[in-house]
Each structure stands twice: as C-alpha cells, then as structure tokens.
JSON list of C-alpha atoms and ligand atoms in Angstrom, two decimals:
[
{"chain": "B", "resi": 1, "resn": "MET", "atom": "CA", "xyz": [75.12, -7.66, -68.09]},
{"chain": "B", "resi": 2, "resn": "SER", "atom": "CA", "xyz": [76.49, -11.07, -68.99]},
{"chain": "B", "resi": 3, "resn": "ASN", "atom": "CA", "xyz": [79.87, -12.35, -67.83]},
{"chain": "B", "resi": 4, "resn": "GLY", "atom": "CA", "xyz": [80.80, -8.76, -67.04]},
{"chain": "B", "resi": 5, "resn": "VAL", "atom": "CA", "xyz": [80.13, -7.73, -70.64]},
{"chain": "B", "resi": 6, "resn": "ARG", "atom": "CA", "xyz": [77.58, -4.98, -71.24]},
{"chain": "B", "resi": 7, "resn": "MET", "atom": "CA", "xyz": [75.75, -5.19, -74.57]},
{"chain": "B", "resi": 8, "resn": "ASN", "atom": "CA", "xyz": [73.67, -2.07, -74.93]},
{"chain": "B", "resi": 9, "resn": "ARG", "atom": "CA", "xyz": [73.86, -2.08, -78.69]},
{"chain": "B", "resi": 10, "resn": "LYS", "atom": "CA", "xyz": [72.58, -4.37, -81.40]},
{"chain": "B", "resi": 11, "resn": "LEU", "atom": "CA", "xyz": [74.98, -7.16, -82.39]},
{"chain": "B", "resi": 12, "resn": "GLU", "atom": "CA", "xyz": [75.38, -5.65, -85.87]},
{"chain": "B", "resi": 13, "resn": "TYR", "atom": "CA", "xyz": [77.03, -2.55, -84.38]},
{"chain": "B", "resi": 14, "resn": "TYR", "atom": "CA", "xyz": [80.19, -4.56, -83.62]},
{"chain": "B", "resi": 15, "resn": "LEU", "atom": "CA", "xyz": [80.54, -6.05, -87.11]},
{"chain": "B", "resi": 16, "resn": "SER", "atom": "CA", "xyz": [82.48, -4.65, -90.07]},
{"chain": "B", "resi": 17, "resn": "GLU", "atom": "CA", "xyz": [81.35, -6.92, -92.91]},
{"chain": "B", "resi": 18, "resn": "VAL", "atom": "CA", "xyz": [79.23, -9.97, -93.66]},
{"chain": "B", "resi": 19, "resn": "LEU", "atom": "CA", "xyz": [81.49, -12.59, -95.26]},
{"chain": "B", "resi": 20, "resn": "LEU", "atom": "CA", "xyz": [78.96, -15.39, -95.78]},
{"chain": "B", "resi": 21, "resn": "THR", "atom": "CA", "xyz": [75.21, -15.00, -95.85]},
{"chain": "B", "resi": 22, "resn": "ALA", "atom": "CA", "xyz": [72.81, -17.47, -94.24]},
{"chain": "B", "resi": 23, "resn": "GLU", "atom": "CA", "xyz": [71.76, -18.62, -97.74]},
{"chain": "B", "resi": 24, "resn": "GLN", "atom": "CA", "xyz": [75.35, -19.29, -98.82]},
{"chain": "B", "resi": 25, "resn": "ILE", "atom": "CA", "xyz": [76.01, -21.27, -95.65]},
{"chain": "B", "resi": 26, "resn": "GLN", "atom": "CA", "xyz": [72.81, -23.31, -95.91]},
{"chain": "B", "resi": 27, "resn": "GLY", "atom": "CA", "xyz": [73.53, -24.20, -99.55]},
{"chain": "B", "resi": 28, "resn": "ARG", "atom": "CA", "xyz": [77.07, -25.37, -98.82]},
{"chain": "B", "resi": 29, "resn": "VAL", "atom": "CA", "xyz": [76.07, -27.31, -95.69]},
{"chain": "B", "resi": 30, "resn": "ALA", "atom": "CA", "xyz": [73.47, -29.19, -97.74]},
{"chain": "B", "resi": 31, "resn": "GLU", "atom": "CA", "xyz": [76.18, -30.10, -100.30]},
{"chain": "B", "resi": 32, "resn": "LEU", "atom": "CA", "xyz": [78.53, -31.30, -97.57]},
{"chain": "B", "resi": 33, "resn": "GLY", "atom": "CA", "xyz": [75.77, -33.42, -96.01]},
{"chain": "B", "resi": 34, "resn": "ALA", "atom": "CA", "xyz": [75.06, -35.06, -99.37]},
{"chain": "B", "resi": 35, "resn": "GLN", "atom": "CA", "xyz": [78.75, -35.72, -100.00]},
{"chain": "B", "resi": 36, "resn": "ILE", "atom": "CA", "xyz": [79.28, -37.24, -96.53]},
{"chain": "B", "resi": 37, "resn": "SER", "atom": "CA", "xyz": [76.17, -39.43, -97.01]},
{"chain": "B", "resi": 38, "resn": "ARG", "atom": "CA", "xyz": [77.60, -40.77, -100.27]},
{"chain": "B", "resi": 39, "resn": "ASP", "atom": "CA", "xyz": [81.13, -41.30, -98.94]},
{"chain": "B", "resi": 40, "resn": "TYR", "atom": "CA", "xyz": [80.07, -43.11, -95.76]},
{"chain": "B", "resi": 41, "resn": "ALA", "atom": "CA", "xyz": [77.19, -45.18, -97.13]},
{"chain": "B", "resi": 42, "resn": "GLY", "atom": "CA", "xyz": [77.14, -48.60, -95.49]},
{"chain": "B", "resi": 43, "resn": "ARG", "atom": "CA", "xyz": [79.74, -47.64, -92.84]},
{"chain": "B", "resi": 44, "resn": "ASP", "atom": "CA", "xyz": [79.49, -47.06, -89.08]},
{"chain": "B", "resi": 45, "resn": "LEU", "atom": "CA", "xyz": [79.83, -43.25, -88.89]},
{"chain": "B", "resi": 46, "resn": "LEU", "atom": "CA", "xyz": [80.41, -41.28, -85.69]},
{"chain": "B", "resi": 47, "resn": "LEU", "atom": "CA", "xyz": [80.32, -37.48, -85.96]},
{"chain": "B", "resi": 48, "resn": "ILE", "atom": "CA", "xyz": [82.30, -35.67, -83.28]},
{"chain": "B", "resi": 49, "resn": "GLY", "atom": "CA", "xyz": [81.25, -32.06, -82.82]},
{"chain": "B", "resi": 50, "resn": "ILE", "atom": "CA", "xyz": [83.77, -29.74, -81.21]},
{"chain": "B", "resi": 51, "resn": "LEU", "atom": "CA", "xyz": [82.09, -27.58, -78.59]},
{"chain": "B", "resi": 52, "resn": "LYS", "atom": "CA", "xyz": [81.00, -24.92, -78.60]},
{"chain": "B", "resi": 53, "resn": "GLY", "atom": "CA", "xyz": [81.72, -23.28, -81.94]},
{"chain": "B", "resi": 54, "resn": "ALA", "atom": "CA", "xyz": [80.68, -26.21, -84.17]},
{"chain": "B", "resi": 55, "resn": "VAL", "atom": "CA", "xyz": [77.28, -26.75, -82.56]},
{"chain": "B", "resi": 56, "resn": "ILE", "atom": "CA", "xyz": [75.18, -24.90, -85.13]},
{"chain": "B", "resi": 57, "resn": "PHE", "atom": "CA", "xyz": [77.15, -26.24, -88.09]},
{"chain": "B", "resi": 58, "resn": "LEU", "atom": "CA", "xyz": [76.87, -29.79, -86.73]},
{"chain": "B", "resi": 59, "resn": "SER", "atom": "CA", "xyz": [73.13, -29.55, -86.13]},
{"chain": "B", "resi": 60, "resn": "ASP", "atom": "CA", "xyz": [72.47, -28.25, -89.65]},
{"chain": "B", "resi": 61, "resn": "LEU", "atom": "CA", "xyz": [74.89, -30.73, -91.24]},
{"chain": "B", "resi": 62, "resn": "LEU", "atom": "CA", "xyz": [73.28, -33.62, -89.39]},
{"chain": "B", "resi": 63, "resn": "ARG", "atom": "CA", "xyz": [69.92, -32.86, -90.96]},
{"chain": "B", "resi": 64, "resn": "HIS", "atom": "CA", "xyz": [71.46, -33.20, -94.42]},
{"chain": "B", "resi": 65, "resn": "ILE", "atom": "CA", "xyz": [73.03, -36.59, -93.69]},
{"chain": "B", "resi": 66, "resn": "THR", "atom": "CA", "xyz": [70.75, -39.32, -94.96]},
{"chain": "B", "resi": 67, "resn": "ILE", "atom": "CA", "xyz": [72.57, -42.43, -93.66]},
{"chain": "B", "resi": 68, "resn": "PRO", "atom": "CA", "xyz": [72.58, -43.81, -90.09]},
{"chain": "B", "resi": 69, "resn": "VAL", "atom": "CA", "xyz": [74.94, -41.73, -87.96]},
{"chain": "B", "resi": 70, "resn": "GLN", "atom": "CA", "xyz": [75.79, -41.25, -84.30]},
{"chain": "B", "resi": 71, "resn": "VAL", "atom": "CA", "xyz": [76.86, -38.01, -82.65]},
{"chain": "B", "resi": 72, "resn": "ASP", "atom": "CA", "xyz": [79.19, -37.23, -79.78]},
{"chain": "B", "resi": 73, "resn": "PHE", "atom": "CA", "xyz": [80.96, -34.11, -78.54]},
{"chain": "B", "resi": 74, "resn": "MET", "atom": "CA", "xyz": [84.34, -32.99, -77.30]},
{"chain": "B", "resi": 75, "resn": "ALA", "atom": "CA", "xyz": [85.21, -29.65, -75.78]},
{"chain": "B", "resi": 76, "resn": "VAL", "atom": "CA", "xyz": [88.75, -28.32, -76.01]},
{"chain": "B", "resi": 77, "resn": "SER", "atom": "CA", "xyz": [90.25, -25.06, -74.86]},
{"chain": "B", "resi": 78, "resn": "SER", "atom": "CA", "xyz": [91.82, -23.01, -77.58]},
{"chain": "B", "resi": 79, "resn": "TYR", "atom": "CA", "xyz": [91.89, -19.23, -77.56]},
{"chain": "B", "resi": 80, "resn": "GLY", "atom": "CA", "xyz": [90.17, -18.48, -74.27]},
{"chain": "B", "resi": 81, "resn": "ALA", "atom": "CA", "xyz": [89.50, -14.75, -74.06]},
{"chain": "B", "resi": 82, "resn": "ALA", "atom": "CA", "xyz": [92.18, -13.73, -76.55]},
{"chain": "B", "resi": 83, "resn": "THR", "atom": "CA", "xyz": [92.04, -14.00, -80.33]},
{"chain": "B", "resi": 84, "resn": "LEU", "atom": "CA", "xyz": [95.45, -15.64, -80.81]},
{"chain": "B", "resi": 85, "resn": "SER", "atom": "CA", "xyz": [96.05, -19.35, -80.48]},
{"chain": "B", "resi": 86, "resn": "SER", "atom": "CA", "xyz": [98.32, -20.28, -77.62]},
{"chain": "B", "resi": 87, "resn": "GLY", "atom": "CA", "xyz": [99.11, -23.64, -79.19]},
{"chain": "B", "resi": 88, "resn": "VAL", "atom": "CA", "xyz": [98.15, -25.30, -75.93]},
{"chain": "B", "resi": 89, "resn": "VAL", "atom": "CA", "xyz": [95.13, -27.57, -76.30]},
{"chain": "B", "resi": 90, "resn": "ARG", "atom": "CA", "xyz": [93.38, -29.05, -73.31]},
{"chain": "B", "resi": 91, "resn": "ILE", "atom": "CA", "xyz": [90.41, -31.44, -73.27]},
{"chain": "B", "resi": 92, "resn": "LEU", "atom": "CA", "xyz": [87.59, -29.92, -71.22]},
{"chain": "B", "resi": 93, "resn": "LYS", "atom": "CA", "xyz": [85.03, -32.62, -72.10]},
{"chain": "B", "resi": 94, "resn": "ASP", "atom": "CA", "xyz": [85.91, -36.00, -73.53]},
{"chain": "B", "resi": 95, "resn": "LEU", "atom": "CA", "xyz": [83.80, -38.36, -75.64]},
{"chain": "B", "resi": 96, "resn": "ASP", "atom": "CA", "xyz": [81.12, -40.62, -74.19]},
{"chain": "B", "resi": 97, "resn": "GLU", "atom": "CA", "xyz": [81.48, -43.07, -77.11]},
{"chain": "B", "resi": 98, "resn": "VAL", "atom": "CA", "xyz": [84.28, -45.54, -77.75]},
{"chain": "B", "resi": 99, "resn": "VAL", "atom": "CA", "xyz": [85.85, -44.81, -81.14]},
{"chain": "B", "resi": 100, "resn": "GLU", "atom": "CA", "xyz": [87.94, -47.97, -81.59]},
{"chain": "B", "resi": 101, "resn": "GLY", "atom": "CA", "xyz": [87.19, -49.60, -84.93]},
{"chain": "B", "resi": 102, "resn": "ARG", "atom": "CA", "xyz": [84.77, -46.85, -86.00]},
{"chain": "B", "resi": 103, "resn": "GLU", "atom": "CA", "xyz": [84.75, -44.28, -88.78]},
{"chain": "B", "resi": 104, "resn": "VAL", "atom": "CA", "xyz": [85.15, -40.91, -87.08]},
{"chain": "B", "resi": 105, "resn": "LEU", "atom": "CA", "xyz": [84.38, -37.54, -88.67]},
{"chain": "B", "resi": 106, "resn": "VAL", "atom": "CA", "xyz": [85.44, -34.51, -86.64]},
{"chain": "B", "resi": 107, "resn": "VAL", "atom": "CA", "xyz": [83.16, -31.51, -87.21]},
{"chain": "B", "resi": 108, "resn": "GLU", "atom": "CA", "xyz": [84.91, -28.22, -86.44]},
{"chain": "B", "resi": 109, "resn": "ASP", "atom": "CA", "xyz": [83.92, -24.59, -86.92]},
{"chain": "B", "resi": 110, "resn": "ILE", "atom": "CA", "xyz": [87.18, -23.13, -88.23]},
{"chain": "B", "resi": 111, "resn": "ILE", "atom": "CA", "xyz": [90.83, -24.02, -88.79]},
{"chain": "B", "resi": 112, "resn": "ASP", "atom": "CA", "xyz": [93.33, -21.21, -88.28]},
{"chain": "B", "resi": 113, "resn": "THR", "atom": "CA", "xyz": [96.84, -22.20, -87.10]},
{"chain": "B", "resi": 114, "resn": "GLY", "atom": "CA", "xyz": [95.86, -25.88, -87.33]},
{"chain": "B", "resi": 115, "resn": "LEU", "atom": "CA", "xyz": [97.10, -26.62, -83.80]},
{"chain": "B", "resi": 116, "resn": "THR", "atom": "CA", "xyz": [93.70, -27.59, -82.40]},
{"chain": "B", "resi": 117, "resn": "LEU", "atom": "CA", "xyz": [92.87, -30.02, -85.19]},
{"chain": "B", "resi": 118, "resn": "ARG", "atom": "CA", "xyz": [96.36, -31.54, -85.22]},
{"chain": "B", "resi": 119, "resn": "TYR", "atom": "CA", "xyz": [96.00, -32.26, -81.53]},
{"chain": "B", "resi": 120, "resn": "LEU", "atom": "CA", "xyz": [92.50, -33.69, -81.97]},
{"chain": "B", "resi": 121, "resn": "ARG", "atom": "CA", "xyz": [93.52, -35.86, -84.90]},
{"chain": "B", "resi": 122, "resn": "GLU", "atom": "CA", "xyz": [96.49, -37.34, -82.97]},
{"chain": "B", "resi": 123, "resn": "ASN", "atom": "CA", "xyz": [94.40, -37.81, -79.84]},
{"chain": "B", "resi": 124, "resn": "LEU", "atom": "CA", "xyz": [91.69, -39.67, -81.77]},
{"chain": "B", "resi": 125, "resn": "GLN", "atom": "CA", "xyz": [94.16, -41.73, -83.85]},
{"chain": "B", "resi": 126, "resn": "ALA", "atom": "CA", "xyz": [95.63, -43.05, -80.60]},
{"chain": "B", "resi": 127, "resn": "ARG", "atom": "CA", "xyz": [92.22, -44.58, -79.81]},
{"chain": "B", "resi": 128, "resn": "GLN", "atom": "CA", "xyz": [92.50, -46.77, -82.94]},
{"chain": "B", "resi": 129, "resn": "PRO", "atom": "CA", "xyz": [89.44, -45.82, -84.96]},
{"chain": "B", "resi": 130, "resn": "ALA", "atom": "CA", "xyz": [88.91, -47.34, -88.43]},
{"chain": "B", "resi": 131, "resn": "GLY", "atom": "CA", "xyz": [89.55, -43.85, -89.79]},
{"chain": "B", "resi": 132, "resn": "VAL", "atom": "CA", "xyz": [89.60, -40.17, -88.82]},
{"chain": "B", "resi": 133, "resn": "ARG", "atom": "CA", "xyz": [88.53, -37.46, -91.23]},
{"chain": "B", "resi": 134, "resn": "ILE", "atom": "CA", "xyz": [88.00, -33.75, -90.69]},
{"chain": "B", "resi": 135, "resn": "CYS", "atom": "CA", "xyz": [85.11, -31.54, -91.74]},
{"chain": "B", "resi": 136, "resn": "THR", "atom": "CA", "xyz": [85.43, -27.82, -91.08]},
{"chain": "B", "resi": 137, "resn": "LEU", "atom": "CA", "xyz": [83.03, -25.08, -92.03]},
{"chain": "B", "resi": 138, "resn": "LEU", "atom": "CA", "xyz": [85.76, -22.45, -92.45]},
{"chain": "B", "resi": 139, "resn": "ASP", "atom": "CA", "xyz": [89.44, -22.48, -93.35]},
{"chain": "B", "resi": 140, "resn": "LYS", "atom": "CA", "xyz": [91.70, -19.48, -92.73]},
{"chain": "B", "resi": 141, "resn": "PRO", "atom": "CA", "xyz": [94.97, -20.66, -94.35]},
{"chain": "B", "resi": 142, "resn": "ASP", "atom": "CA", "xyz": [96.95, -17.41, -93.89]},
{"chain": "B", "resi": 143, "resn": "ARG", "atom": "CA", "xyz": [98.21, -18.18, -90.40]},
{"chain": "B", "resi": 144, "resn": "ARG", "atom": "CA", "xyz": [98.65, -21.94, -90.67]},
{"chain": "B", "resi": 145, "resn": "VAL", "atom": "CA", "xyz": [101.43, -23.24, -88.40]},
{"chain": "B", "resi": 146, "resn": "VAL", "atom": "CA", "xyz": [100.91, -26.98, -88.94]},
{"chain": "B", "resi": 147, "resn": "GLU", "atom": "CA", "xyz": [99.38, -28.67, -91.98]},
{"chain": "B", "resi": 148, "resn": "VAL", "atom": "CA", "xyz": [96.28, -30.70, -91.21]},
{"chain": "B", "resi": 149, "resn": "PRO", "atom": "CA", "xyz": [94.47, -32.54, -94.02]},
{"chain": "B", "resi": 150, "resn": "VAL", "atom": "CA", "xyz": [90.89, -31.30, -94.33]},
{"chain": "B", "resi": 151, "resn": "ASP", "atom": "CA", "xyz": [88.56, -33.78, -96.00]},
{"chain": "B", "resi": 152, "resn": "TYR", "atom": "CA", "xyz": [85.38, -31.68, -96.13]},
{"chain": "B", "resi": 153, "resn": "LEU", "atom": "CA", "xyz": [85.54, -27.89, -96.31]},
{"chain": "B", "resi": 154, "resn": "GLY", "atom": "CA", "xyz": [82.73, -25.35, -96.32]},
{"chain": "B", "resi": 155, "resn": "PHE", "atom": "CA", "xyz": [84.52, -22.12, -97.26]},
{"chain": "B", "resi": 156, "resn": "ARG", "atom": "CA", "xyz": [88.05, -20.73, -97.42]},
{"chain": "B", "resi": 157, "resn": "ILE", "atom": "CA", "xyz": [88.18, -17.19, -96.00]},
{"chain": "B", "resi": 158, "resn": "PRO", "atom": "CA", "xyz": [90.89, -14.53, -95.67]},
{"chain": "B", "resi": 159, "resn": "TYR", "atom": "CA", "xyz": [92.41, -13.80, -92.28]},
{"chain": "B", "resi": 160, "resn": "ARG", "atom": "CA", "xyz": [89.77, -11.96, -90.26]},
{"chain": "B", "resi": 161, "resn": "PHE", "atom": "CA", "xyz": [88.36, -12.65, -86.82]},
{"chain": "B", "resi": 162, "resn": "VAL", "atom": "CA", "xyz": [84.87, -13.89, -87.63]},
{"chain": "B", "resi": 163, "resn": "VAL", "atom": "CA", "xyz": [81.73, -14.50, -85.59]},
{"chain": "B", "resi": 164, "resn": "GLY", "atom": "CA", "xyz": [78.27, -15.92, -86.08]},
{"chain": "B", "resi": 165, "resn": "TYR", "atom": "CA", "xyz": [76.77, -19.33, -86.98]},
{"chain": "B", "resi": 166, "resn": "GLY", "atom": "CA", "xyz": [78.17, -20.72, -83.73]},
{"chain": "B", "resi": 167, "resn": "LEU", "atom": "CA", "xyz": [81.41, -18.73, -83.55]},
{"chain": "B", "resi": 168, "resn": "ASP", "atom": "CA", "xyz": [81.73, -16.28, -80.68]},
{"chain": "B", "resi": 169, "resn": "CYS", "atom": "CA", "xyz": [83.70, -13.26, -79.61]},
{"chain": "B", "resi": 170, "resn": "LYS", "atom": "CA", "xyz": [83.72, -12.60, -75.88]},
{"chain": "B", "resi": 171, "resn": "VAL", "atom": "CA", "xyz": [80.91, -15.12, -75.44]},
{"chain": "B", "resi": 172, "resn": "HIS", "atom": "CA", "xyz": [78.51, -13.31, -77.80]},
{"chain": "B", "resi": 173, "resn": "PHE", "atom": "CA", "xyz": [77.46, -13.44, -81.48]},
{"chain": "B", "resi": 174, "resn": "ARG", "atom": "CA", "xyz": [76.98, -17.24, -81.75]},
{"chain": "B", "resi": 175, "resn": "ASN", "atom": "CA", "xyz": [73.30, -16.70, -82.59]},
{"chain": "B", "resi": 176, "resn": "LEU", "atom": "CA", "xyz": [73.87, -14.72, -85.82]},
{"chain": "B", "resi": 177, "resn": "PRO", "atom": "CA", "xyz": [72.67, -16.84, -88.77]},
{"chain": "B", "resi": 178, "resn": "TYR", "atom": "CA", "xyz": [75.54, -15.54, -90.98]},
{"chain": "B", "resi": 179, "resn": "ILE", "atom": "CA", "xyz": [79.34, -15.22, -90.69]},
{"chain": "B", "resi": 180, "resn": "ALA", "atom": "CA", "xyz": [80.74, -11.73, -90.24]},
{"chain": "B", "resi": 181, "resn": "ALA", "atom": "CA", "xyz": [84.06, -10.06, -89.42]},
{"chain": "B", "resi": 182, "resn": "VAL", "atom": "CA", "xyz": [84.14, -8.06, -86.20]},
{"chain": "B", "resi": 183, "resn": "ASP", "atom": "CA", "xyz": [85.00, -4.37, -86.20]},
{"chain": "B", "resi": 184, "resn": "GLN", "atom": "CA", "xyz": [88.33, -4.34, -84.35]},
{"chain": "B", "resi": 185, "resn": "GLU", "atom": "CA", "xyz": [87.75, -0.85, -82.88]},
{"chain": "B", "resi": 186, "resn": "LYS", "atom": "CA", "xyz": [84.18, -1.27, -81.75]},
{"chain": "B", "resi": 187, "resn": "ILE", "atom": "CA", "xyz": [84.72, -4.72, -80.28]},
{"chain": "B", "resi": 188, "resn": "ARG", "atom": "CA", "xyz": [87.07, -3.16, -77.73]},
{"chain": "B", "resi": 189, "resn": "GLU", "atom": "CA", "xyz": [84.04, -1.50, -76.18]},
{"chain": "B", "resi": 190, "resn": "LEU", "atom": "CA", "xyz": [83.03, -4.96, -74.99]},
{"chain": "B", "resi": 191, "resn": "PHE", "atom": "CA", "xyz": [85.99, -5.28, -72.62]},
{"chain": "V", "resi": 1, "resn": "LIG", "atom": "P1", "xyz": [93.59, -23.13, -84.46]},
{"chain": "V", "resi": 1, "resn": "LIG", "atom": "O1", "xyz": [94.04, -24.09, -83.38]},
{"chain": "V", "resi": 1, "resn": "LIG", "atom": "O2", "xyz": [93.42, -23.76, -85.80]},
{"chain": "V", "resi": 1, "resn": "LIG", "atom": "O3", "xyz": [94.47, -21.90, -84.50]},
{"chain": "V", "resi": 1, "resn": "LIG", "atom": "O4", "xyz": [92.21, -22.54, -83.99]},
{"chain": "V", "resi": 1, "resn": "LIG", "atom": "C1", "xyz": [91.05, -23.26, -84.00]},
{"chain": "V", "resi": 1, "resn": "LIG", "atom": "C2", "xyz": [90.07, -22.69, -83.02]},
{"chain": "V", "resi": 1, "resn": "LIG", "atom": "O5", "xyz": [90.29, -21.31, -82.78]},
{"chain": "V", "resi": 1, "resn": "LIG", "atom": "C3", "xyz": [88.66, -22.75, -83.56]},
{"chain": "V", "resi": 1, "resn": "LIG", "atom": "O6", "xyz": [88.05, -23.96, -83.20]},
{"chain": "V", "resi": 1, "resn": "LIG", "atom": "C4", "xyz": [87.99, -21.56, -82.92]},
{"chain": "V", "resi": 1, "resn": "LIG", "atom": "O7", "xyz": [87.52, -21.92, -81.65]},
{"chain": "V", "resi": 1, "resn": "LIG", "atom": "C5", "xyz": [89.11, -20.57, -82.75]},
{"chain": "V", "resi": 1, "resn": "LIG", "atom": "N1", "xyz": [89.14, -19.57, -83.85]},
{"chain": "V", "resi": 1, "resn": "LIG", "atom": "C6", "xyz": [90.06, -19.45, -84.82]},
{"chain": "V", "resi": 1, "resn": "LIG", "atom": "N2", "xyz": [89.77, -18.42, -85.64]},
{"chain": "V", "resi": 1, "resn": "LIG", "atom": "C7", "xyz": [88.62, -17.89, -85.18]},
{"chain": "V", "resi": 1, "resn": "LIG", "atom": "C8", "xyz": [87.79, -16.79, -85.60]},
{"chain": "V", "resi": 1, "resn": "LIG", "atom": "O8", "xyz": [88.02, -16.09, -86.61]},
{"chain": "V", "resi": 1, "resn": "LIG", "atom": "N3", "xyz": [86.66, -16.56, -84.87]},
{"chain": "V", "resi": 1, "resn": "LIG", "atom": "C9", "xyz": [86.33, -17.29, -83.76]},
{"chain": "V", "resi": 1, "resn": "LIG", "atom": "N4", "xyz": [85.20, -16.95, -83.13]},
{"chain": "V", "resi": 1, "resn": "LIG", "atom": "N5", "xyz": [87.09, -18.32, -83.33]},
{"chain": "V", "resi": 1, "resn": "LIG", "atom": "C10", "xyz": [88.22, -18.62, -84.04]}
]
C-alpha cells in the first residue's frame, strides 16, 4: 500500500503504449543540452526545475550542459489527483535564489493547456530577470488554452495522458525510463 493505492501488478500492466523509448529521450536530451550550452555561453544561467515532474529531465539535461550553470527548484500545484487542469496555479515551494538580472531557463516536464507555464513566466518576469526562456520535454498542443512561447522542446506528442521519465499518475510511474500512455480502463483499478 502507498497513499491508499494498492499496486499488486507490474507498472507495465497499466500502460497502453510506449510513445518515446529511453534511447529516443536520451538522444534528444543530449541535443538540447548541447544547444543550451551554445546559446548561453558566457552568460549567468540559472535553471529552474519544476517539481516534481521535471526532476529526471532536469538531472539528465544538466549532465549535457557544458557551461557553468546553477540550479534551483519551484513546486507548483497543477492537476492534483485529477487529469484535467483546473487553471488555478499555486506556488507550493518558491525559489531559494534571487533571479533579478539573471538569465533564467525554466525546465518543465510537459505543456498541455499552457496555464502553468503562463503563470510561471509572468511570476518570474515580475522578479526582473535578464531573460526568461522555457524548456519543456513534451508538448501536447491539442488542448492549449493560452499560447506560451517554448524556446527548447524535446518532443511534440498527441493528446494522451502520459507517464514515466518523471511524470506520474496517482503518485506512481515516475521511475519508468520511457514515456508511455496509460490504459484508461486499467488505471481506474488504482482508485
Ligand atoms: P498545463 O498547465 O499546461 O495544462 O499543465 C502542465 C502540468 O500538468 C504539467 O507540469 C504536468 O504536471 C501536468 N500534466 C499535463 N499533462 C500531463 C500528462 O499527460 N501526464 C502527467 N503525468 N502530467 C501531465
């Protein structure tokens, strides 16, 4: 038992399809790291990882960045237990670092409606950084409500609820090394 959720079965049982393999993800993350290293060479870069979903992406990306870089984290509430965005974003953990005058790169797991990243971008802009850019591993454009410019993108995917590589469903599946869609019928067994 964990958080009232019983997991008697293997994680794979609850999945319908692998969308991105570990190899595909690793290859793209290496490319993004190289691109960020080129773009920010000679500048004071602060990566801001958005907890908890971006943790694995951030830690892999970081190892492909070859210039000096600092790391901080924010935690925001988005979906909670449901799979639909409420549009209400709340800061659960704020930054330790001051961002004024610095180049900030937000590292997010996935952009869906865009509401979370719009809020984060506005919140960070108000702190007067030298610049704010966004790096997201996944983009699901089908349900976009607000347009948010994405500067670095891993993969565009169709609308599916996905898990793995840091992304969870009902607190599980973050440890999968690949990205998969959940089986909407079987996942109900986890309630
Ligand atoms: P948005 O505000 O863009 O609608 O949603 C962004 C946040 O919703 C992401 O940071 C992530 O926490 C969550 N989210 C959106 N789509 C998915 C999904 O397919 N799987 C998971 N696990 N989380 C998602």
